[in-house]
PDB file of C-alpha atoms in Angstrom:
ATOM      1  CA  MET A 285       0.029   0.034   0.047  1.00  0.00           C
ATOM      2  CA  ASN A 286       2.961   2.217  -0.288  1.00  0.00           C
ATOM      3  CA  ALA A 287       3.139   2.385  -4.000  1.00  0.00           C
ATOM      4  CA  GLU A 288       4.306   5.497  -5.585  1.00  0.00           C
ATOM      5  CA  PHE A 289       1.971   7.814  -7.411  1.00  0.00           C
ATOM      6  CA  ASP A 290       3.165   9.415 -10.531  1.00  0.00           C
ATOM      7  CA  PHE A 291       1.078  12.556  -9.395  1.00  0.00           C
ATOM      8  CA  ASP A 292       1.778  14.634  -6.284  1.00  0.00           C
ATOM      9  CA  PHE A 293      -1.975  14.501  -5.232  1.00  0.00           C
ATOM     10  CA  ASP A 294      -3.006  17.519  -3.081  1.00  0.00           C
ATOM     11  CA  PHE A 295      -4.652  15.427  -0.223  1.00  0.00           C
ATOM     12  CA  GLU A 296      -4.084  18.298   2.176  1.00  0.00           C
ATOM     13  CA  LYS A 297      -6.578  20.717   0.756  1.00  0.00           C
ATOM     14  CA  MET A 298      -9.450  18.742   2.139  1.00  0.00           C
ATOM     15  CA  GLY A 299      -8.052  17.128   5.196  1.00  0.00           C
ATOM     16  CA  GLY A 300      -6.592  13.943   3.452  1.00  0.00           C
ATOM     17  CA  LEU A 301      -9.534  13.500   0.965  1.00  0.00           C
ATOM     18  CA  LEU A 302     -10.016  13.936  -2.724  1.00  0.00           C
ATOM     19  CA  PRO A 303     -13.459  14.271  -4.153  1.00  0.00           C
ATOM     20  CA  ALA A 304     -13.975  11.643  -6.956  1.00  0.00           C
ATOM     21  CA  VAL A 305     -16.551  12.199  -9.590  1.00  0.00           C
ATOM     22  CA  VAL A 306     -17.954   8.860 -10.942  1.00  0.00           C
ATOM     23  CA  GLN A 307     -19.089   8.998 -14.428  1.00  0.00           C
ATOM     24  CA  ASP A 308     -20.833   6.220 -16.433  1.00  0.00           C
ATOM     25  CA  PHE A 309     -18.291   5.463 -19.274  1.00  0.00           C
ATOM     26  CA  SER A 310     -20.874   4.422 -21.774  1.00  0.00           C
ATOM     27  CA  ASP A 311     -23.059   7.420 -21.749  1.00  0.00           C
ATOM     28  CA  GLY A 312     -21.370  10.057 -19.685  1.00  0.00           C
ATOM     29  CA  GLU A 313     -24.035  10.200 -16.912  1.00  0.00           C
ATOM     30  CA  VAL A 314     -22.535  11.687 -13.627  1.00  0.00           C
ATOM     31  CA  LEU A 315     -23.630   8.910 -11.004  1.00  0.00           C
ATOM     32  CA  MET A 316     -22.097  10.082  -7.782  1.00  0.00           C
ATOM     33  CA  VAL A 317     -19.424  11.833  -5.935  1.00  0.00           C
ATOM     34  CA  GLY A 318     -17.398   9.927  -3.413  1.00  0.00           C
ATOM     35  CA  PHE A 319     -14.307  10.761  -1.375  1.00  0.00           C
ATOM     36  CA  MET A 320     -10.965   8.865  -1.394  1.00  0.00           C
ATOM     37  CA  ASN A 321      -8.009   9.167   1.018  1.00  0.00           C
ATOM     38  CA  ARG A 322      -4.683   7.954  -0.122  1.00  0.00           C
ATOM     39  CA  GLN A 323      -5.334   4.301   0.777  1.00  0.00           C
ATOM     40  CA  ALA A 324      -8.733   4.298  -0.993  1.00  0.00           C
ATOM     41  CA  LEU A 325      -7.155   5.611  -4.222  1.00  0.00           C
ATOM     42  CA  GLU A 326      -4.394   3.111  -4.002  1.00  0.00           C
ATOM     43  CA  ARG A 327      -6.814   0.321  -3.606  1.00  0.00           C
ATOM     44  CA  THR A 328      -8.961   1.615  -6.377  1.00  0.00           C
ATOM     45  CA  LEU A 329      -5.984   1.517  -8.673  1.00  0.00           C
ATOM     46  CA  GLU A 330      -4.930  -1.790  -7.420  1.00  0.00           C
ATOM     47  CA  LYS A 331      -8.153  -3.566  -7.723  1.00  0.00           C
ATOM     48  CA  GLY A 332      -9.640  -1.797 -10.588  1.00  0.00           C
ATOM     49  CA  TYR A 333     -12.923  -1.106  -8.650  1.00  0.00           C
ATOM     50  CA  ALA A 334     -13.792   2.110  -6.933  1.00  0.00           C
ATOM     51  CA  THR A 335     -13.144   2.169  -3.065  1.00  0.00           C
ATOM     52  CA  PHE A 336     -14.048   5.308  -1.161  1.00  0.00           C
ATOM     53  CA  PHE A 337     -13.487   6.482   2.326  1.00  0.00           C
ATOM     54  CA  SER A 338     -16.693   6.969   4.141  1.00  0.00           C
ATOM     55  CA  ARG A 339     -16.647  10.316   6.117  1.00  0.00           C
ATOM     56  CA  THR A 340     -19.535   9.239   8.412  1.00  0.00           C
ATOM     57  CA  ARG A 341     -18.114   5.713   9.226  1.00  0.00           C
ATOM     58  CA  GLN A 342     -14.520   6.861   8.981  1.00  0.00           C
ATOM     59  CA  GLN A 343     -13.480   3.543   6.948  1.00  0.00           C
ATOM     60  CA  LEU A 344     -12.838   2.367   3.506  1.00  0.00           C
ATOM     61  CA  TRP A 345     -15.674   0.854   1.594  1.00  0.00           C
ATOM     62  CA  MET A 346     -15.635  -0.690  -1.867  1.00  0.00           C
ATOM     63  CA  LYS A 347     -18.833   0.472  -3.611  1.00  0.00           C
ATOM     64  CA  GLY A 348     -21.222  -2.203  -4.357  1.00  0.00           C
ATOM     65  CA  GLU A 349     -19.215  -4.838  -2.469  1.00  0.00           C
ATOM     66  CA  SER A 350     -22.359  -6.159  -0.990  1.00  0.00           C
ATOM     67  CA  SER A 351     -25.048  -5.063  -3.562  1.00  0.00           C
ATOM     68  CA  GLY A 352     -23.076  -6.180  -6.539  1.00  0.00           C
ATOM     69  CA  ASN A 353     -23.300  -2.736  -8.193  1.00  0.00           C
ATOM     70  CA  ARG A 354     -19.481  -2.471  -8.167  1.00  0.00           C
ATOM     71  CA  LEU A 355     -17.851   0.351 -10.168  1.00  0.00           C
ATOM     72  CA  LYS A 356     -15.333  -0.998 -12.556  1.00  0.00           C
ATOM     73  CA  VAL A 357     -12.674   1.650 -13.353  1.00  0.00           C
ATOM     74  CA  VAL A 358     -12.311   2.267 -17.065  1.00  0.00           C
ATOM     75  CA  SER A 359     -10.163   5.354 -16.762  1.00  0.00           C
ATOM     76  CA  ALA A 360      -8.932   7.604 -14.048  1.00  0.00           C
ATOM     77  CA  HIS A 361      -7.973  11.246 -14.305  1.00  0.00           C
ATOM     78  CA  THR A 362      -7.008  13.996 -12.084  1.00  0.00           C
ATOM     79  CA  ASP A 363      -7.320  17.832 -12.656  1.00  0.00           C
ATOM     80  CA  CYS A 364      -4.929  20.606 -13.147  1.00  0.00           C
ATOM     81  CA  ASP A 365      -4.645  21.141  -9.288  1.00  0.00           C
ATOM     82  CA  HIS A 366      -4.443  17.431  -8.513  1.00  0.00           C
ATOM     83  CA  ASP A 367      -7.036  17.802  -5.908  1.00  0.00           C
ATOM     84  CA  THR A 368      -9.991  16.102  -7.704  1.00  0.00           C
ATOM     85  CA  LEU A 369     -10.548  12.789  -9.427  1.00  0.00           C
ATOM     86  CA  LEU A 370     -12.684  11.698 -12.309  1.00  0.00           C
ATOM     87  CA  LEU A 371     -13.394   8.035 -12.745  1.00  0.00           C
ATOM     88  CA  ARG A 372     -15.022   6.625 -15.880  1.00  0.00           C
ATOM     89  CA  VAL A 373     -16.677   3.405 -14.840  1.00  0.00           C
ATOM     90  CA  GLU A 374     -18.797   0.529 -15.852  1.00  0.00           C
ATOM     91  CA  VAL A 375     -21.538  -0.236 -13.356  1.00  0.00           C
ATOM     92  CA  GLU A 376     -21.745  -3.868 -12.632  1.00  0.00           C
ATOM     93  CA  GLY A 377     -24.661  -5.681 -11.181  1.00  0.00           C
ATOM     94  CA  ALA A 378     -28.087  -4.032 -11.672  1.00  0.00           C
ATOM     95  CA  GLY A 379     -26.348  -0.791 -12.586  1.00  0.00           C
ATOM     96  CA  LEU A 380     -28.143   1.177  -9.664  1.00  0.00           C
ATOM     97  CA  VAL A 381     -25.393   3.158  -8.035  1.00  0.00           C
ATOM     98  CA  CYS A 382     -27.653   5.218  -5.550  1.00  0.00           C
ATOM     99  CA  HIS A 383     -28.853   3.499  -2.400  1.00  0.00           C
ATOM    100  CA  ARG A 384     -32.290   4.754  -3.201  1.00  0.00           C
ATOM    101  CA  GLY A 385     -32.506   2.419  -6.109  1.00  0.00           C
ATOM    102  CA  THR A 386     -31.771   4.894  -8.883  1.00  0.00           C
ATOM    103  CA  ARG A 387     -28.980   4.795 -11.351  1.00  0.00           C
ATOM    104  CA  SER A 388     -27.449   8.138 -10.357  1.00  0.00           C
ATOM    105  CA  CYS A 389     -27.530   9.805  -7.064  1.00  0.00           C
ATOM    106  CA  PHE A 390     -28.246  13.223  -8.679  1.00  0.00           C
ATOM    107  CA  THR A 391     -31.934  12.831  -8.966  1.00  0.00           C
ATOM    108  CA  GLU A 392     -33.181  15.985  -7.307  1.00  0.00           C
ATOM    109  CA  ALA A 393     -33.492  19.012  -9.394  1.00  0.00           C
ATOM    110  CA  ILE A 394     -32.901  22.482  -7.898  1.00  0.00           C
ATOM    111  CA  PRO A 395     -35.435  24.899  -9.190  1.00  0.00           C
ATOM    112  CA  PRO A 396     -33.884  27.836 -10.968  1.00  0.00           C
ATOM    113  CA  ARG A 397     -34.504  31.375  -9.587  1.00  0.00           C
ATOM    114  CA  ASP A 398     -35.075  32.994 -13.003  1.00  0.00           C
ATOM    115  CA  PRO A 399     -36.688  30.894 -15.544  1.00  0.00           C
ATOM    116  CA  GLU A 400     -35.179  32.983 -18.299  1.00  0.00           C
ATOM    117  CA  THR A 401     -31.725  32.012 -17.402  1.00  0.00           C
ATOM    118  CA  THR A 402     -32.345  28.355 -17.462  1.00  0.00           C
ATOM    119  CA  ALA A 403     -33.571  25.851 -19.935  1.00  0.00           C
ATOM    120  CA  PRO A 404     -35.634  22.710 -19.293  1.00  0.00           C
ATOM    121  CA  ASP A 405     -33.800  19.773 -18.186  1.00  0.00           C
ATOM    122  CA  PRO A 406     -34.401  16.877 -20.442  1.00  0.00           C
ATOM    123  CA  GLN A 407     -33.536  14.322 -17.743  1.00  0.00           C
ATOM    124  CA  GLU A 408     -36.536  15.537 -15.560  1.00  0.00           C
ATOM    125  CA  ALA A 409     -38.815  13.320 -17.495  1.00  0.00           C
ATOM    126  CA  ARG A 410     -37.265  10.177 -16.371  1.00  0.00           C
TER     127      ARG A 410
ATOM    128  CA  MET B 232     -29.367  36.702  -0.410  1.00  0.00           C
ATOM    129  CA  ASN B 233     -31.520  35.153   2.240  1.00  0.00           C
ATOM    130  CA  ALA B 234     -33.836  33.206  -0.206  1.00  0.00           C
ATOM    131  CA  GLU B 235     -35.107  29.841   0.979  1.00  0.00           C
ATOM    132  CA  PHE B 236     -33.894  26.721  -0.445  1.00  0.00           C
ATOM    133  CA  ASP B 237     -36.289  23.964  -1.380  1.00  0.00           C
ATOM    134  CA  PHE B 238     -33.612  21.558  -0.033  1.00  0.00           C
ATOM    135  CA  ASP B 239     -31.863  21.413   3.240  1.00  0.00           C
ATOM    136  CA  PHE B 240     -28.495  21.266   1.869  1.00  0.00           C
ATOM    137  CA  ASP B 241     -25.776  19.630   4.083  1.00  0.00           C
ATOM    138  CA  PHE B 242     -23.225  22.386   4.091  1.00  0.00           C
ATOM    139  CA  GLU B 243     -21.775  21.254   7.402  1.00  0.00           C
ATOM    140  CA  LYS B 244     -20.282  17.978   6.215  1.00  0.00           C
ATOM    141  CA  MET B 245     -17.514  20.030   4.583  1.00  0.00           C
ATOM    142  CA  GLY B 246     -17.058  23.075   6.685  1.00  0.00           C
ATOM    143  CA  GLY B 247     -19.775  25.106   4.809  1.00  0.00           C
ATOM    144  CA  LEU B 248     -18.969  23.921   1.339  1.00  0.00           C
ATOM    145  CA  LEU B 249     -20.587  21.743  -1.264  1.00  0.00           C
ATOM    146  CA  PRO B 250     -18.522  20.222  -4.138  1.00  0.00           C
ATOM    147  CA  ALA B 251     -19.938  21.226  -7.446  1.00  0.00           C
ATOM    148  CA  VAL B 252     -19.413  19.020 -10.511  1.00  0.00           C
ATOM    149  CA  VAL B 253     -19.537  20.899 -13.733  1.00  0.00           C
ATOM    150  CA  GLN B 254     -20.694  18.995 -16.813  1.00  0.00           C
ATOM    151  CA  ASP B 255     -21.003  20.150 -20.342  1.00  0.00           C
ATOM    152  CA  PHE B 256     -24.580  20.001 -21.179  1.00  0.00           C
ATOM    153  CA  SER B 257     -24.137  19.334 -24.950  1.00  0.00           C
ATOM    154  CA  ASP B 258     -21.845  16.294 -24.733  1.00  0.00           C
ATOM    155  CA  GLY B 259     -21.754  15.281 -20.998  1.00  0.00           C
ATOM    156  CA  GLU B 260     -17.915  15.984 -20.588  1.00  0.00           C
ATOM    157  CA  VAL B 261     -17.099  16.569 -16.987  1.00  0.00           C
ATOM    158  CA  LEU B 262     -15.336  19.963 -17.031  1.00  0.00           C
ATOM    159  CA  MET B 263     -14.248  20.739 -13.515  1.00  0.00           C
ATOM    160  CA  VAL B 264     -15.116  20.621  -9.863  1.00  0.00           C
ATOM    161  CA  GLY B 265     -15.464  23.785  -7.806  1.00  0.00           C
ATOM    162  CA  PHE B 266     -16.896  24.443  -4.357  1.00  0.00           C
ATOM    163  CA  MET B 267     -19.785  26.436  -3.308  1.00  0.00           C
ATOM    164  CA  ASN B 268     -20.827  27.941   0.010  1.00  0.00           C
ATOM    165  CA  ARG B 269     -24.401  29.075   0.586  1.00  0.00           C
ATOM    166  CA  GLN B 270     -23.799  32.442  -0.831  1.00  0.00           C
ATOM    167  CA  ALA B 271     -22.107  31.049  -3.938  1.00  0.00           C
ATOM    168  CA  LEU B 272     -25.029  28.615  -4.589  1.00  0.00           C
ATOM    169  CA  GLU B 273     -27.653  31.501  -4.081  1.00  0.00           C
ATOM    170  CA  ARG B 274     -25.621  33.703  -6.449  1.00  0.00           C
ATOM    171  CA  THR B 275     -25.448  30.887  -8.972  1.00  0.00           C
ATOM    172  CA  LEU B 276     -29.226  30.257  -8.995  1.00  0.00           C
ATOM    173  CA  GLU B 277     -29.919  33.888  -9.001  1.00  0.00           C
ATOM    174  CA  LYS B 278     -27.624  34.912 -11.906  1.00  0.00           C
ATOM    175  CA  GLY B 279     -27.790  31.804 -13.798  1.00  0.00           C
ATOM    176  CA  TYR B 280     -23.954  31.566 -14.130  1.00  0.00           C
ATOM    177  CA  ALA B 281     -21.772  29.501 -11.829  1.00  0.00           C
ATOM    178  CA  THR B 282     -20.228  31.332  -9.032  1.00  0.00           C
ATOM    179  CA  PHE B 283     -17.756  29.362  -6.683  1.00  0.00           C
ATOM    180  CA  PHE B 284     -16.157  29.965  -3.293  1.00  0.00           C
ATOM    181  CA  SER B 285     -12.303  29.980  -3.762  1.00  0.00           C
ATOM    182  CA  ARG B 286     -10.762  28.109  -0.877  1.00  0.00           C
ATOM    183  CA  THR B 287      -7.390  29.563  -1.646  1.00  0.00           C
ATOM    184  CA  ARG B 288      -8.542  33.143  -1.919  1.00  0.00           C
ATOM    185  CA  GLN B 289     -11.355  32.623   0.594  1.00  0.00           C
ATOM    186  CA  GLN B 290     -13.776  34.609  -1.607  1.00  0.00           C
ATOM    187  CA  LEU B 291     -16.471  34.193  -4.238  1.00  0.00           C
ATOM    188  CA  TRP B 292     -15.742  34.203  -7.970  1.00  0.00           C
ATOM    189  CA  MET B 293     -17.843  33.980 -10.814  1.00  0.00           C
ATOM    190  CA  LYS B 294     -15.964  31.547 -13.177  1.00  0.00           C
ATOM    191  CA  GLY B 295     -15.067  33.105 -16.463  1.00  0.00           C
ATOM    192  CA  GLU B 296     -16.058  36.697 -15.324  1.00  0.00           C
ATOM    193  CA  SER B 297     -12.777  38.043 -16.669  1.00  0.00           C
ATOM    194  CA  SER B 298     -11.918  35.406 -19.395  1.00  0.00           C
ATOM    195  CA  GLY B 299     -15.398  35.342 -20.800  1.00  0.00           C
ATOM    196  CA  ASN B 300     -15.573  31.418 -20.331  1.00  0.00           C
ATOM    197  CA  ARG B 301     -18.583  31.807 -18.100  1.00  0.00           C
ATOM    198  CA  LEU B 302     -20.727  28.793 -17.177  1.00  0.00           C
ATOM    199  CA  LYS B 303     -24.260  29.300 -18.011  1.00  0.00           C
ATOM    200  CA  VAL B 304     -26.428  26.929 -15.892  1.00  0.00           C
ATOM    201  CA  VAL B 305     -28.762  24.732 -17.754  1.00  0.00           C
ATOM    202  CA  SER B 306     -29.833  22.594 -14.880  1.00  0.00           C
ATOM    203  CA  ALA B 307     -28.716  22.009 -11.259  1.00  0.00           C
ATOM    204  CA  HIS B 308     -29.273  18.811  -9.238  1.00  0.00           C
ATOM    205  CA  THR B 309     -28.192  17.717  -5.854  1.00  0.00           C
ATOM    206  CA  ASP B 310     -27.805  14.129  -4.740  1.00  0.00           C
ATOM    207  CA  CYS B 311     -29.457  11.804  -2.252  1.00  0.00           C
ATOM    208  CA  ASP B 312     -27.435  13.224   0.707  1.00  0.00           C
ATOM    209  CA  HIS B 313     -27.853  16.815  -0.256  1.00  0.00           C
ATOM    210  CA  ASP B 314     -24.112  17.317   0.062  1.00  0.00           C
ATOM    211  CA  THR B 315     -23.124  17.670  -3.621  1.00  0.00           C
ATOM    212  CA  LEU B 316     -24.152  19.527  -6.724  1.00  0.00           C
ATOM    213  CA  LEU B 317     -24.342  18.694 -10.349  1.00  0.00           C
ATOM    214  CA  LEU B 318     -24.469  21.575 -12.652  1.00  0.00           C
ATOM    215  CA  ARG B 319     -25.069  21.034 -16.423  1.00  0.00           C
ATOM    216  CA  VAL B 320     -23.680  24.056 -18.301  1.00  0.00           C
ATOM    217  CA  GLU B 321     -23.229  25.810 -21.466  1.00  0.00           C
ATOM    218  CA  VAL B 322     -19.675  27.138 -21.633  1.00  0.00           C
ATOM    219  CA  GLU B 323     -19.488  30.632 -23.037  1.00  0.00           C
ATOM    220  CA  GLY B 324     -16.681  32.510 -24.783  1.00  0.00           C
ATOM    221  CA  ALA B 325     -13.804  30.196 -26.180  1.00  0.00           C
ATOM    222  CA  GLY B 326     -15.251  27.259 -24.241  1.00  0.00           C
ATOM    223  CA  LEU B 327     -12.046  26.602 -22.320  1.00  0.00           C
ATOM    224  CA  VAL B 328     -12.789  25.897 -18.754  1.00  0.00           C
ATOM    225  CA  CYS B 329      -9.408  25.233 -17.506  1.00  0.00           C
ATOM    226  CA  HIS B 330      -6.887  27.989 -16.788  1.00  0.00           C
ATOM    227  CA  ARG B 331      -4.437  25.777 -18.639  1.00  0.00           C
ATOM    228  CA  GLY B 332      -6.272  26.495 -21.890  1.00  0.00           C
ATOM    229  CA  THR B 333      -8.093  23.196 -22.257  1.00  0.00           C
ATOM    230  CA  ARG B 334     -11.747  22.494 -22.374  1.00  0.00           C
ATOM    231  CA  SER B 335     -11.807  20.379 -19.257  1.00  0.00           C
ATOM    232  CA  CYS B 336      -9.554  20.444 -16.205  1.00  0.00           C
ATOM    233  CA  PHE B 337      -9.324  16.640 -16.161  1.00  0.00           C
ATOM    234  CA  THR B 338      -6.543  16.215 -18.598  1.00  0.00           C
ATOM    235  CA  GLU B 339      -4.081  14.099 -16.743  1.00  0.00           C
ATOM    236  CA  ALA B 340      -4.609  10.379 -16.838  1.00  0.00           C
ATOM    237  CA  ILE B 341      -3.665   8.276 -13.877  1.00  0.00           C
ATOM    238  CA  PRO B 342      -2.001   5.185 -15.083  1.00  0.00           C
ATOM    239  CA  PRO B 343      -3.719   1.889 -13.944  1.00  0.00           C
ATOM    240  CA  ARG B 344      -1.944  -0.539 -11.722  1.00  0.00           C
ATOM    241  CA  ASP B 345      -2.998  -3.551 -13.671  1.00  0.00           C
ATOM    242  CA  PRO B 346      -3.603  -3.136 -17.338  1.00  0.00           C
ATOM    243  CA  GLU B 347      -6.111  -5.873 -17.389  1.00  0.00           C
ATOM    244  CA  THR B 348      -8.633  -3.950 -15.399  1.00  0.00           C
ATOM    245  CA  THR B 349      -8.769  -0.965 -17.465  1.00  0.00           C
ATOM    246  CA  ALA B 350      -9.547  -0.068 -20.968  1.00  0.00           C
ATOM    247  CA  PRO B 351      -7.832   2.501 -23.299  1.00  0.00           C
ATOM    248  CA  ASP B 352      -9.209   6.023 -22.728  1.00  0.00           C
ATOM    249  CA  PRO B 353     -10.601   7.371 -26.005  1.00  0.00           C
ATOM    250  CA  GLN B 354     -10.009  10.997 -24.737  1.00  0.00           C
ATOM    251  CA  GLU B 355      -6.350  10.462 -24.516  1.00  0.00           C
ATOM    252  CA  ALA B 356      -5.687  11.166 -28.116  1.00  0.00           C
ATOM    253  CA  ARG B 357      -6.954  14.775 -27.789  1.00  0.00           C
TER     254      ARG B 357
END
């Protein structure tokens, strides 16, 4: 677990954690955001499946380990500041990432304040 | 700036901030992750353009206000825990979101540890 990273990730900016955006590789849908400490990132890269650090439980968890909806990593990128991750994944199992039984966790639309500045969201009809 | 939110956002989990994933509305590309405090979120919803809270400068900044690469909000969603945001945007100006002059900030591929668990990334050829 002491493997060297090719990047000098900035874990300090958020108390040892990096936000990790999880995007469906096949259609680009953003499924969830999790957080990774160094150990979670190392395990993710080693196993090829996304492992996060639970802020509430203060422990590592491999997403979908019990439900079967594991996130198989297709590609991993970091950003210009090296303080955020983007994982493109293939969702295994039933393909339902959210614990509420939906594909994505981002199911709740925030109403705009001024209708003129926003366009209808085509995903609302789902 | 004291408008009521329809959601009880969980700003406390990250010291007053929510991570905001910015996704291109037209093709689904994830462009950047910024952070919003309550004021930044309110301003974003009011103006229809993404405003973030800079953790390094400790102040609000409307993305692209000087460069012209503003992020026009097409839709805003929150997740099941109400602690993360997803903004689908139309990038104005030259369409280059990253200060390095690229469209997305996520330009640096993290090499996999085991080639058998990952597939080639089609975006690498850009």
